[in-house]
Short mmCIF file of N, CA and C in Angstrom, two decimals:
data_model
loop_
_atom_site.label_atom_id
_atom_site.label_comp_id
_atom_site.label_asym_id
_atom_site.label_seq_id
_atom_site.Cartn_x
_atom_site.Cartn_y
_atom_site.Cartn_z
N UNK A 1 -47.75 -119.75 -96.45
CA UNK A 1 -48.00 -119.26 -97.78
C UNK A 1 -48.93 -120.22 -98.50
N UNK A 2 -49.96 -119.83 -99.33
CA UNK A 2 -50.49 -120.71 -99.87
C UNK A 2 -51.86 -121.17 -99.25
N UNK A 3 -52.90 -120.58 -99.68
CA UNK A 3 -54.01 -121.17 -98.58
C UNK A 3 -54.55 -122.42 -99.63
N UNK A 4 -55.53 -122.99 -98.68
CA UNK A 4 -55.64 -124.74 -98.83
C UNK A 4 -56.98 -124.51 -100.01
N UNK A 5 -57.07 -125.57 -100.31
CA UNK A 5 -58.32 -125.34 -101.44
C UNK A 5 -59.36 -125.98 -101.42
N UNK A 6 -60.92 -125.45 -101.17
CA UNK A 6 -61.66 -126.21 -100.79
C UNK A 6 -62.45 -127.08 -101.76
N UNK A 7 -62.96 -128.29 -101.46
CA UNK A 7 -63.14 -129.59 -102.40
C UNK A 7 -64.10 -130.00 -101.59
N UNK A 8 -65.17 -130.49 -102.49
CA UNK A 8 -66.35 -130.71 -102.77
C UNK A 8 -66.53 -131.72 -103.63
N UNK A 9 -66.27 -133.12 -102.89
CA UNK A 9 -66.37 -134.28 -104.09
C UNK A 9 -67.54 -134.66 -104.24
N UNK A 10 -68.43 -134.89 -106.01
CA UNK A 10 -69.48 -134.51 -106.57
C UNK A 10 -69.45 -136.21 -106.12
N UNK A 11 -70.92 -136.66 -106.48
CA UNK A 11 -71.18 -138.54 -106.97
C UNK A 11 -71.45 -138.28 -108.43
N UNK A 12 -70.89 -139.58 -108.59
CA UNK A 12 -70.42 -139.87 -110.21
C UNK A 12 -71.63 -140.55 -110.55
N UNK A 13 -72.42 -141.34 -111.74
CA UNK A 13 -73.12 -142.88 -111.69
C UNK A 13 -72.46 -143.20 -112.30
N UNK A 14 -71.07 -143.33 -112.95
CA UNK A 14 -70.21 -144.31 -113.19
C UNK A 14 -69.27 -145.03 -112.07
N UNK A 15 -68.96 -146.09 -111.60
CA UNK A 15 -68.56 -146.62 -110.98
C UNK A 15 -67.43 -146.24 -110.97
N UNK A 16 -66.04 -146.24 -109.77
CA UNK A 16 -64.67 -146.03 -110.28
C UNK A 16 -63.74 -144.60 -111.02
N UNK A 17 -65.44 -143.63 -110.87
CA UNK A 17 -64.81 -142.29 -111.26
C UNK A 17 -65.44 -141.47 -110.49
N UNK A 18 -64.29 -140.49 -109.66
CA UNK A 18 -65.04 -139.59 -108.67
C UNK A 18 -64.54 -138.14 -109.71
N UNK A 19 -65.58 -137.30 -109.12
CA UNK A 19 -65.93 -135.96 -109.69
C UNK A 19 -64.80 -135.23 -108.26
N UNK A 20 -64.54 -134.05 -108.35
CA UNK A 20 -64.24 -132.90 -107.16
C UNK A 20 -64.10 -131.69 -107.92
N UNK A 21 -65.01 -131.07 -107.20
CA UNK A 21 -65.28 -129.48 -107.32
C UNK A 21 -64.30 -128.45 -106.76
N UNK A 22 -63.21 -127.76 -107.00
CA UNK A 22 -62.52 -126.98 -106.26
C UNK A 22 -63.00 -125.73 -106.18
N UNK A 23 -62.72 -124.73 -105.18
CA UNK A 23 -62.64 -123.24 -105.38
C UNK A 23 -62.01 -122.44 -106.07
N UNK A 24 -61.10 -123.23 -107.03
CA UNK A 24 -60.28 -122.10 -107.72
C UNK A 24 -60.18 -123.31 -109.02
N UNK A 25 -59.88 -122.29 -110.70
CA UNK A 25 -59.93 -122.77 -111.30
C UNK A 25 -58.36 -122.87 -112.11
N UNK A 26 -57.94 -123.98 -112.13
CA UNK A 26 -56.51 -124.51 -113.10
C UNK A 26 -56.06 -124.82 -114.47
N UNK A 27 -57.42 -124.47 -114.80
CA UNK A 27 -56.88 -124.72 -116.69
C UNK A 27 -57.73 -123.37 -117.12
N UNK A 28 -58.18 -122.71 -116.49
CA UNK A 28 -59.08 -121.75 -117.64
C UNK A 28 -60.80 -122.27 -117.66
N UNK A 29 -60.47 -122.09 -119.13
CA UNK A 29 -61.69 -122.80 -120.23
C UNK A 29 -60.58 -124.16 -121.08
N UNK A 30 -59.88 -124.25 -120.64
CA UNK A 30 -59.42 -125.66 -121.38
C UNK A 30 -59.80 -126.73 -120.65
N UNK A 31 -59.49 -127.97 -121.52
CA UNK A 31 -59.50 -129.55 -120.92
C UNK A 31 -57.99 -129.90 -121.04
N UNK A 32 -57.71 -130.48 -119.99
CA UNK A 32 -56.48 -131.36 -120.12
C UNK A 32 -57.05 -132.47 -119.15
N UNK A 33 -56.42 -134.03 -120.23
CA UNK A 33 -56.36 -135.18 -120.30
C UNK A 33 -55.08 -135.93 -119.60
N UNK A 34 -54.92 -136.47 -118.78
CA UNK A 34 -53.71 -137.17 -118.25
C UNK A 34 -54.20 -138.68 -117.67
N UNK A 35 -53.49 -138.97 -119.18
CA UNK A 35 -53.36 -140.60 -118.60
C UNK A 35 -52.02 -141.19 -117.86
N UNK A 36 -51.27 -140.65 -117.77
CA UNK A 36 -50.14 -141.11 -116.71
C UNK A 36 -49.24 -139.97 -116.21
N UNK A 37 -48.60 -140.25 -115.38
CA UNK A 37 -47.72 -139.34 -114.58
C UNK A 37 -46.55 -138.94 -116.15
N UNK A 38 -46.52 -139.28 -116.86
CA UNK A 38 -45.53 -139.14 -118.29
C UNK A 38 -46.38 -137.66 -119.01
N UNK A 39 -47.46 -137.91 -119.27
CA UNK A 39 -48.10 -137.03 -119.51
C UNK A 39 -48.65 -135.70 -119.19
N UNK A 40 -48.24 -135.89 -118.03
CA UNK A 40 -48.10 -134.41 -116.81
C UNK A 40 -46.68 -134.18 -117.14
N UNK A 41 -46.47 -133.16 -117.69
CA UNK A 41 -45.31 -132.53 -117.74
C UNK A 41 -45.70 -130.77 -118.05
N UNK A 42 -44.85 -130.09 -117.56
CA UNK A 42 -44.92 -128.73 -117.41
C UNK A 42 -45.04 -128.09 -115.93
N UNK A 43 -45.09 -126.75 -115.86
CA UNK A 43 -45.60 -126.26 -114.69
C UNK A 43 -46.70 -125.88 -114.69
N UNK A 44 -47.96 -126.32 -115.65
CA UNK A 44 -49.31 -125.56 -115.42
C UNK A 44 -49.20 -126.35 -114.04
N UNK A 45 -50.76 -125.65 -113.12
CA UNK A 45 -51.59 -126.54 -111.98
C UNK A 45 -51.71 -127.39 -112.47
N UNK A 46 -52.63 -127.62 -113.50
CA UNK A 46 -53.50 -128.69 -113.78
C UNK A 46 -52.00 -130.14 -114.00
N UNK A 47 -51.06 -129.94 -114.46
CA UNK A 47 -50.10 -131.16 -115.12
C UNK A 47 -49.71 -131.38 -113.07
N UNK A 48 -49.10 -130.35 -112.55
CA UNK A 48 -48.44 -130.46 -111.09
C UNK A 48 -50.01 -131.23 -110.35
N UNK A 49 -50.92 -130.84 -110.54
CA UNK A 49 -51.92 -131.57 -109.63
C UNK A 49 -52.04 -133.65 -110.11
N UNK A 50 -52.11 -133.77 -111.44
CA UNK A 50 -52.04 -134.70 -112.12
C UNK A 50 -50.82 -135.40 -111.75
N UNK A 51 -49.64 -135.32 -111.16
CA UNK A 51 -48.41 -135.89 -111.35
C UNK A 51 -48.84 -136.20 -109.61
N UNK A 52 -49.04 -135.26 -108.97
CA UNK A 52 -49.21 -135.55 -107.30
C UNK A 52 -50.14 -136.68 -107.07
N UNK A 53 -51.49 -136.54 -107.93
CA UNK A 53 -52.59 -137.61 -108.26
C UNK A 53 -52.18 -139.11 -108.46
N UNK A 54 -51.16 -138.92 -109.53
CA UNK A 54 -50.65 -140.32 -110.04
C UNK A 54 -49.52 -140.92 -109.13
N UNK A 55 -48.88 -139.79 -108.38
CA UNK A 55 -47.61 -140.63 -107.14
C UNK A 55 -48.54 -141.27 -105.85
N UNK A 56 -49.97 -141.15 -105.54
CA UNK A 56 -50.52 -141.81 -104.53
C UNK A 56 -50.79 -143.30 -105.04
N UNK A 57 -50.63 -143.91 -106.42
CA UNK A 57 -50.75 -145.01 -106.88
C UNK A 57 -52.32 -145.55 -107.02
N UNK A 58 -53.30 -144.36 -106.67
CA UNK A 58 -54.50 -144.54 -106.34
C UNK A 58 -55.61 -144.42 -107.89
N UNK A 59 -54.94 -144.17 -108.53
CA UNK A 59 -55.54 -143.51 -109.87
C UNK A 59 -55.26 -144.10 -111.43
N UNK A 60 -56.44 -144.18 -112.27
CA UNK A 60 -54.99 -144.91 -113.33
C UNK A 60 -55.65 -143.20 -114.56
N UNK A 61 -56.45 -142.16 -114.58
CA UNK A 61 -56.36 -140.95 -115.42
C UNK A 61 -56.85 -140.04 -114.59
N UNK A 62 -56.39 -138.50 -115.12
CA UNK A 62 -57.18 -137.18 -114.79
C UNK A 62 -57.34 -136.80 -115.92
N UNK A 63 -58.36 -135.82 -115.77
CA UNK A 63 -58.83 -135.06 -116.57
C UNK A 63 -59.69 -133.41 -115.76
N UNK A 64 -58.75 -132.60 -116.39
CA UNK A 64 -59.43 -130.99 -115.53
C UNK A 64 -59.84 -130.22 -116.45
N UNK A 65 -61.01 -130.24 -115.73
CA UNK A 65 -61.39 -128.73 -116.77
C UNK A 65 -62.11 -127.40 -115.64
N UNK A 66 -61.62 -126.38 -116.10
CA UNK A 66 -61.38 -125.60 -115.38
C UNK A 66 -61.38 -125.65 -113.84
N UNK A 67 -62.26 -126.03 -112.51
CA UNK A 67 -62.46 -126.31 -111.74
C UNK A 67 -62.93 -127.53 -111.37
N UNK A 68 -63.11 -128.15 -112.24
CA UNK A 68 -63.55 -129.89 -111.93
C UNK A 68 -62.33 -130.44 -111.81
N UNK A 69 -62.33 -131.64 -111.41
CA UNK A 69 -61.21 -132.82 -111.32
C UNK A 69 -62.02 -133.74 -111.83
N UNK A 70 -62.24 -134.77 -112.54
CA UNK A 70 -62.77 -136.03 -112.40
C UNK A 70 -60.97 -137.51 -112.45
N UNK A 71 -61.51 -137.83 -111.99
CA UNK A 71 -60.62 -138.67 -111.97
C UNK A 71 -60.93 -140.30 -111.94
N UNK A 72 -60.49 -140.92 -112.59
CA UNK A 72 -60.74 -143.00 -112.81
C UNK A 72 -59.62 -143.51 -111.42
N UNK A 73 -60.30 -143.86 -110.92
CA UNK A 73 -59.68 -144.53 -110.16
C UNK A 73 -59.08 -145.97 -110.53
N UNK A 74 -58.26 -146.64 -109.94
CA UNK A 74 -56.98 -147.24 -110.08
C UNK A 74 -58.07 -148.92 -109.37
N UNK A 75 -58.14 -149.82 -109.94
CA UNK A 75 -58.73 -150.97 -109.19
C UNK A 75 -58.43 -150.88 -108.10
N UNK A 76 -59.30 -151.11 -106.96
CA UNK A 76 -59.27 -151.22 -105.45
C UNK A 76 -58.66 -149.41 -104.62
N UNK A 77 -58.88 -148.86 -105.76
CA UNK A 77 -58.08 -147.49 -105.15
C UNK A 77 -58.91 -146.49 -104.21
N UNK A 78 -58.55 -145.62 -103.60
CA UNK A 78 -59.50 -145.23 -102.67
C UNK A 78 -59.09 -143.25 -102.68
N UNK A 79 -60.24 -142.81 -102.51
CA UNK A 79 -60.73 -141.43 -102.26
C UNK A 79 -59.74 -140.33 -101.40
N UNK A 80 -59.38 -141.38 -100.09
CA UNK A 80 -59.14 -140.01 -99.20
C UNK A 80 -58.18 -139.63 -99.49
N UNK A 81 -56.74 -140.72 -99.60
CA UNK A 81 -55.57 -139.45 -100.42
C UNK A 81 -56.09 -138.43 -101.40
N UNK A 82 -56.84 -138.55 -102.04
CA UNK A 82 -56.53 -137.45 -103.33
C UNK A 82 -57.29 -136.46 -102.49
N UNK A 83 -58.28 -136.65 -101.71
CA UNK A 83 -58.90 -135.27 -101.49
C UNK A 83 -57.85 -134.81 -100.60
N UNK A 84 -56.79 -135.42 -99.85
CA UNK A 84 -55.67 -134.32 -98.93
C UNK A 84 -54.88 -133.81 -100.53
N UNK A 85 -54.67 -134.79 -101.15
CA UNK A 85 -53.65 -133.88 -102.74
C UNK A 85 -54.19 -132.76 -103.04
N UNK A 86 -55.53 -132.80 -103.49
CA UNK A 86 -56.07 -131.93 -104.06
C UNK A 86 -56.09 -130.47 -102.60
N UNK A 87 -56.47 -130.58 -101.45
CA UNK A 87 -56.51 -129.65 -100.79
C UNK A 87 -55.53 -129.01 -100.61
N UNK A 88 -54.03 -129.17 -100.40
CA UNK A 88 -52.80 -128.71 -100.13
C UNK A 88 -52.17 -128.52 -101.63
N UNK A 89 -52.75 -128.38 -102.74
CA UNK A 89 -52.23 -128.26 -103.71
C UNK A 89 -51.05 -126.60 -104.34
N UNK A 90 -51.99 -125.98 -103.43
CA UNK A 90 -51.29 -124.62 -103.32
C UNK A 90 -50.63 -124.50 -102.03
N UNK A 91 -50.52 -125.10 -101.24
CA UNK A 91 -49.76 -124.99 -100.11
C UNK A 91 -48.56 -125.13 -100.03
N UNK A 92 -47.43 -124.07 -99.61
CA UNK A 92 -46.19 -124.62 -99.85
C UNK A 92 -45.58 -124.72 -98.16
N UNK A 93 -45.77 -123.97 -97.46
CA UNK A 93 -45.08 -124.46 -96.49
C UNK A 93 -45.96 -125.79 -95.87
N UNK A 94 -45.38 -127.08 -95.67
CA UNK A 94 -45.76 -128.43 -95.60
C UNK A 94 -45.73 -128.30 -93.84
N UNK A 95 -46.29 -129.03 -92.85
CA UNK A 95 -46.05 -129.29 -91.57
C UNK A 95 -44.84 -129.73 -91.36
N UNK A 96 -43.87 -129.66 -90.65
CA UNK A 96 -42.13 -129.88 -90.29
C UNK A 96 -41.55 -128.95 -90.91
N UNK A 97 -42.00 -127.73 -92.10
CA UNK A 97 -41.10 -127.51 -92.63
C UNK A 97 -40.23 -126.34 -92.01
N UNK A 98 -38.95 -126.46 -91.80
CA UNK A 98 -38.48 -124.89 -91.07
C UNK A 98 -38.17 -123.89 -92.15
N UNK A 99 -38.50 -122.50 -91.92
CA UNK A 99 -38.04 -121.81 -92.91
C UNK A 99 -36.78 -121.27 -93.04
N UNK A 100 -35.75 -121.12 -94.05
CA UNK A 100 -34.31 -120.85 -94.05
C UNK A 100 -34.33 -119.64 -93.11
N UNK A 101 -32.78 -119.92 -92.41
CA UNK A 101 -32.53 -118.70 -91.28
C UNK A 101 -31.99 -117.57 -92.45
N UNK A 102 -31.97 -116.34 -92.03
CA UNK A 102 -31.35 -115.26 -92.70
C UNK A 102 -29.98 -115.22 -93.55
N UNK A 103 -29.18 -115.89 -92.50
CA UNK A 103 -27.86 -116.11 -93.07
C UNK A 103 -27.58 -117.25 -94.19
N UNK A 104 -28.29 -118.29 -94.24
CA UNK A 104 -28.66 -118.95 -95.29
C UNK A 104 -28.68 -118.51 -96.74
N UNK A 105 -29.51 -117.42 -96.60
CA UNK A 105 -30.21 -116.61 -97.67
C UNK A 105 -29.50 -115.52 -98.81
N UNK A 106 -28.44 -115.18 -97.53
CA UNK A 106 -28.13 -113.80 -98.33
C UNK A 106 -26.32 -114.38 -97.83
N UNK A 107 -25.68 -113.90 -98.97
CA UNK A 107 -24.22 -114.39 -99.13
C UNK A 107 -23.25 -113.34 -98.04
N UNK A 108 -22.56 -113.66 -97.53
CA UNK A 108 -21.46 -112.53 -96.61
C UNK A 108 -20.76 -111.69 -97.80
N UNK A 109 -21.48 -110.54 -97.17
CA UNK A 109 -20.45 -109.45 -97.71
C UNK A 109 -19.48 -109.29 -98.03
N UNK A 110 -19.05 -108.53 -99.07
CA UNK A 110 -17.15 -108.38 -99.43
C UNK A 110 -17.38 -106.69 -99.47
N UNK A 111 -16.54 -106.32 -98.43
CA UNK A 111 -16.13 -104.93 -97.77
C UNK A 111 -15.16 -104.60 -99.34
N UNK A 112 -15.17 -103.85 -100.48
CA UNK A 112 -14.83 -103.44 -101.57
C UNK A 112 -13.54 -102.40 -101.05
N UNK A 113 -12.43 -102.84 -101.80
CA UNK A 113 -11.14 -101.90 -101.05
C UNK A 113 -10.85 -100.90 -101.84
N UNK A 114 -10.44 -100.22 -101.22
CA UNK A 114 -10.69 -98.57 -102.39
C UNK A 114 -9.49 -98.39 -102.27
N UNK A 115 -9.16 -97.93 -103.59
CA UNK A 115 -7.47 -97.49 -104.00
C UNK A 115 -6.83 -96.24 -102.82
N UNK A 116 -6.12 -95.52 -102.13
CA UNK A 116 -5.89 -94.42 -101.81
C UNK A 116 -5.74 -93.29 -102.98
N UNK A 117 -6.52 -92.21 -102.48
CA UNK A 117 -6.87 -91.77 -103.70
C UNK A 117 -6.29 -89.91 -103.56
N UNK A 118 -5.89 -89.24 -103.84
CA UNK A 118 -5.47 -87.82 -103.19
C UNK A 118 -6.87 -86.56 -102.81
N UNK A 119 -7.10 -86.37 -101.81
CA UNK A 119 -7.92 -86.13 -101.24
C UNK A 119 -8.30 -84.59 -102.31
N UNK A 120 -9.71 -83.70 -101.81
CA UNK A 120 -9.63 -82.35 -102.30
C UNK A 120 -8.49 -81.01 -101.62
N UNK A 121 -8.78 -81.73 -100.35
CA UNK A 121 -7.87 -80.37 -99.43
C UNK A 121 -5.97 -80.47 -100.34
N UNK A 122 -5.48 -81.48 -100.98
CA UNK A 122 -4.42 -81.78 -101.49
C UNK A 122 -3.28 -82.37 -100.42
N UNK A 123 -2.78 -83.20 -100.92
CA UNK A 123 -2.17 -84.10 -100.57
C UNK A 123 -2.19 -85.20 -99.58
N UNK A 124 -3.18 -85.16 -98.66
CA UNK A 124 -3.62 -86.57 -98.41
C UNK A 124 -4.18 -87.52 -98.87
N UNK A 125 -4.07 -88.61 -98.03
CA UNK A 125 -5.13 -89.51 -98.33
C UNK A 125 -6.14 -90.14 -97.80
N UNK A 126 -7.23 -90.85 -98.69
CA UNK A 126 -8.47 -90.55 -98.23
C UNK A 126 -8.22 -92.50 -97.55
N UNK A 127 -9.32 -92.16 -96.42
CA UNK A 127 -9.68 -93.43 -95.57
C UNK A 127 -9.66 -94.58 -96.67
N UNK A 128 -9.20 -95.64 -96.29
CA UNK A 128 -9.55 -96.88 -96.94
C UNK A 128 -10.85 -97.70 -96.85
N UNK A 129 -11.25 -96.92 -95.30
CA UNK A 129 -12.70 -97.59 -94.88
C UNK A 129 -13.79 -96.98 -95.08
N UNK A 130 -14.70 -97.56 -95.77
CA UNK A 130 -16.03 -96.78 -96.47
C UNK A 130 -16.96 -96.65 -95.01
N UNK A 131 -17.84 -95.76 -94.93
CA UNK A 131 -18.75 -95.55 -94.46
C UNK A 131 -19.89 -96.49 -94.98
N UNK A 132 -20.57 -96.75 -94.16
CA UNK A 132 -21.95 -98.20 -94.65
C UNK A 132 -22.71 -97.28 -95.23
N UNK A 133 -22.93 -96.44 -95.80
CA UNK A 133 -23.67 -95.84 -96.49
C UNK A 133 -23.09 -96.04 -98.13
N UNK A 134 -21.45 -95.75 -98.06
CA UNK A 134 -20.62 -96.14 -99.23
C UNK A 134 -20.28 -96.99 -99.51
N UNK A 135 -20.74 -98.08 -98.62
CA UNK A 135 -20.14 -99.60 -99.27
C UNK A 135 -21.28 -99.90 -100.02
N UNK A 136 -22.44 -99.45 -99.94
CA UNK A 136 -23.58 -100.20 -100.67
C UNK A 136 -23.96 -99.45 -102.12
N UNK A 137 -22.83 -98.36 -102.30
CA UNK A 137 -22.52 -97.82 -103.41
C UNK A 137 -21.78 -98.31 -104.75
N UNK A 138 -21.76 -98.82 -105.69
CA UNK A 138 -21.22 -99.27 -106.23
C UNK A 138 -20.06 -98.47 -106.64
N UNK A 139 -18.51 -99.44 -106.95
CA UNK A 139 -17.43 -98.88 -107.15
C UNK A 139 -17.53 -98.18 -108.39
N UNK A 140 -17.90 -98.40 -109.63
CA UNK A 140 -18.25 -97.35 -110.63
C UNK A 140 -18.52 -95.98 -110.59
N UNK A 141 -19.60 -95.77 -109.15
CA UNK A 141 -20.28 -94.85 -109.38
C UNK A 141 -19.42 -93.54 -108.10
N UNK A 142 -18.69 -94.37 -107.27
CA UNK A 142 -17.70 -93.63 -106.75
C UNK A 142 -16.65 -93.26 -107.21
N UNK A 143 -15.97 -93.93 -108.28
CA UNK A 143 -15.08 -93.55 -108.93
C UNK A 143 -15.63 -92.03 -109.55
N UNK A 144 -17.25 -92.27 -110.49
CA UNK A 144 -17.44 -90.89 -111.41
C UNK A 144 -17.60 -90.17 -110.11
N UNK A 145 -17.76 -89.95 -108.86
CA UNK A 145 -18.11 -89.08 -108.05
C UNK A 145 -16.87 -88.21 -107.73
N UNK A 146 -16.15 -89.36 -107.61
CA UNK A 146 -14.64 -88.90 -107.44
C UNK A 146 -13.69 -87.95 -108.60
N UNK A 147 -14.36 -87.99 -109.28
CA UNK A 147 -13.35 -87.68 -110.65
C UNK A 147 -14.37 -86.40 -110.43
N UNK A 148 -15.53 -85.97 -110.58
CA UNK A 148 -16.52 -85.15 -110.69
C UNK A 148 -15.97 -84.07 -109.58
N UNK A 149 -15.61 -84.84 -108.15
CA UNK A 149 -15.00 -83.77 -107.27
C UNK A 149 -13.99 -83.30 -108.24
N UNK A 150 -13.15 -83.88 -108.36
CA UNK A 150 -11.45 -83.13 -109.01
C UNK A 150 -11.86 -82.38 -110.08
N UNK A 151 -12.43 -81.96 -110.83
CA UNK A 151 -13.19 -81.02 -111.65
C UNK A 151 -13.20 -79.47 -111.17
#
């Protein structure tokens, strides 16, 4: 899930600040400013890309505007982490990751027990065991079905 994002790091003539061009854009037409991982807060892209930026220790600000990154690098800090950050930024399944098995996912059933109830033909009673078509019926709506027969 999640395809990778391609990056295109620009040259700066300021020393210590690299430019990157992405394919997709994270703020719009806005600017957002992030001077520390404190300041990234929310779920936009742009704050989640900024917080990933600042955990490589490589950086000391970001700043995005729509598809740019520029970013100040951190004294002695270096390039290639951020361009893997920035590429996997939309990527969610990570390499190792296994995906949950089925049963994981979805809770075990509770088989719903039905009162014995007096049948139409009169005086029996009806099965206790639903048909899998009727268990996925809700008990409400068997009850009005039921009452609707006796009518």
């Amino acid at each position: 899930m999640g395809q990778l994002v391609a990056v295109t790091e620009k040259p700066s003539s300021s020393p210590g600040i690299v430019r990157f061009e992405l394919n997709r854009t994270l703020t719009g037409m806005g600017h957002e400013y992030f001077e520390s991982a404190a300041d990234a807060f929310g779920p936009r892209p742009a704050a989640e890309l900024a917080r990933r930026l600042f955990a490589t220790g490589q950086v000391d600000a970001v700043h995005v505007f729509s598809n740019i990154v520029t970013v100040d690098l951190a004294r002695g800090g270096s390039v290639e982490p951020l361009t893997e950050v920035l590429t996997t930024l939309y990527r969610y399944w990570q390499p190792g990751m296994r995906p949950p098995a089925f049963e994981d996912l979805v809770a075990p059933e509770e088989t719903p027990a039905v009162a014995a109830a007096p049948s139409e033909g009169g005086g029996g009673v009806e099965s206790a065991a639903l048909s899998a078509a009727a268990a996925r019926v809700p008990a409400n709506l068997l009850e009005r079905s039921r009452l609707g027969r006796e009518r």
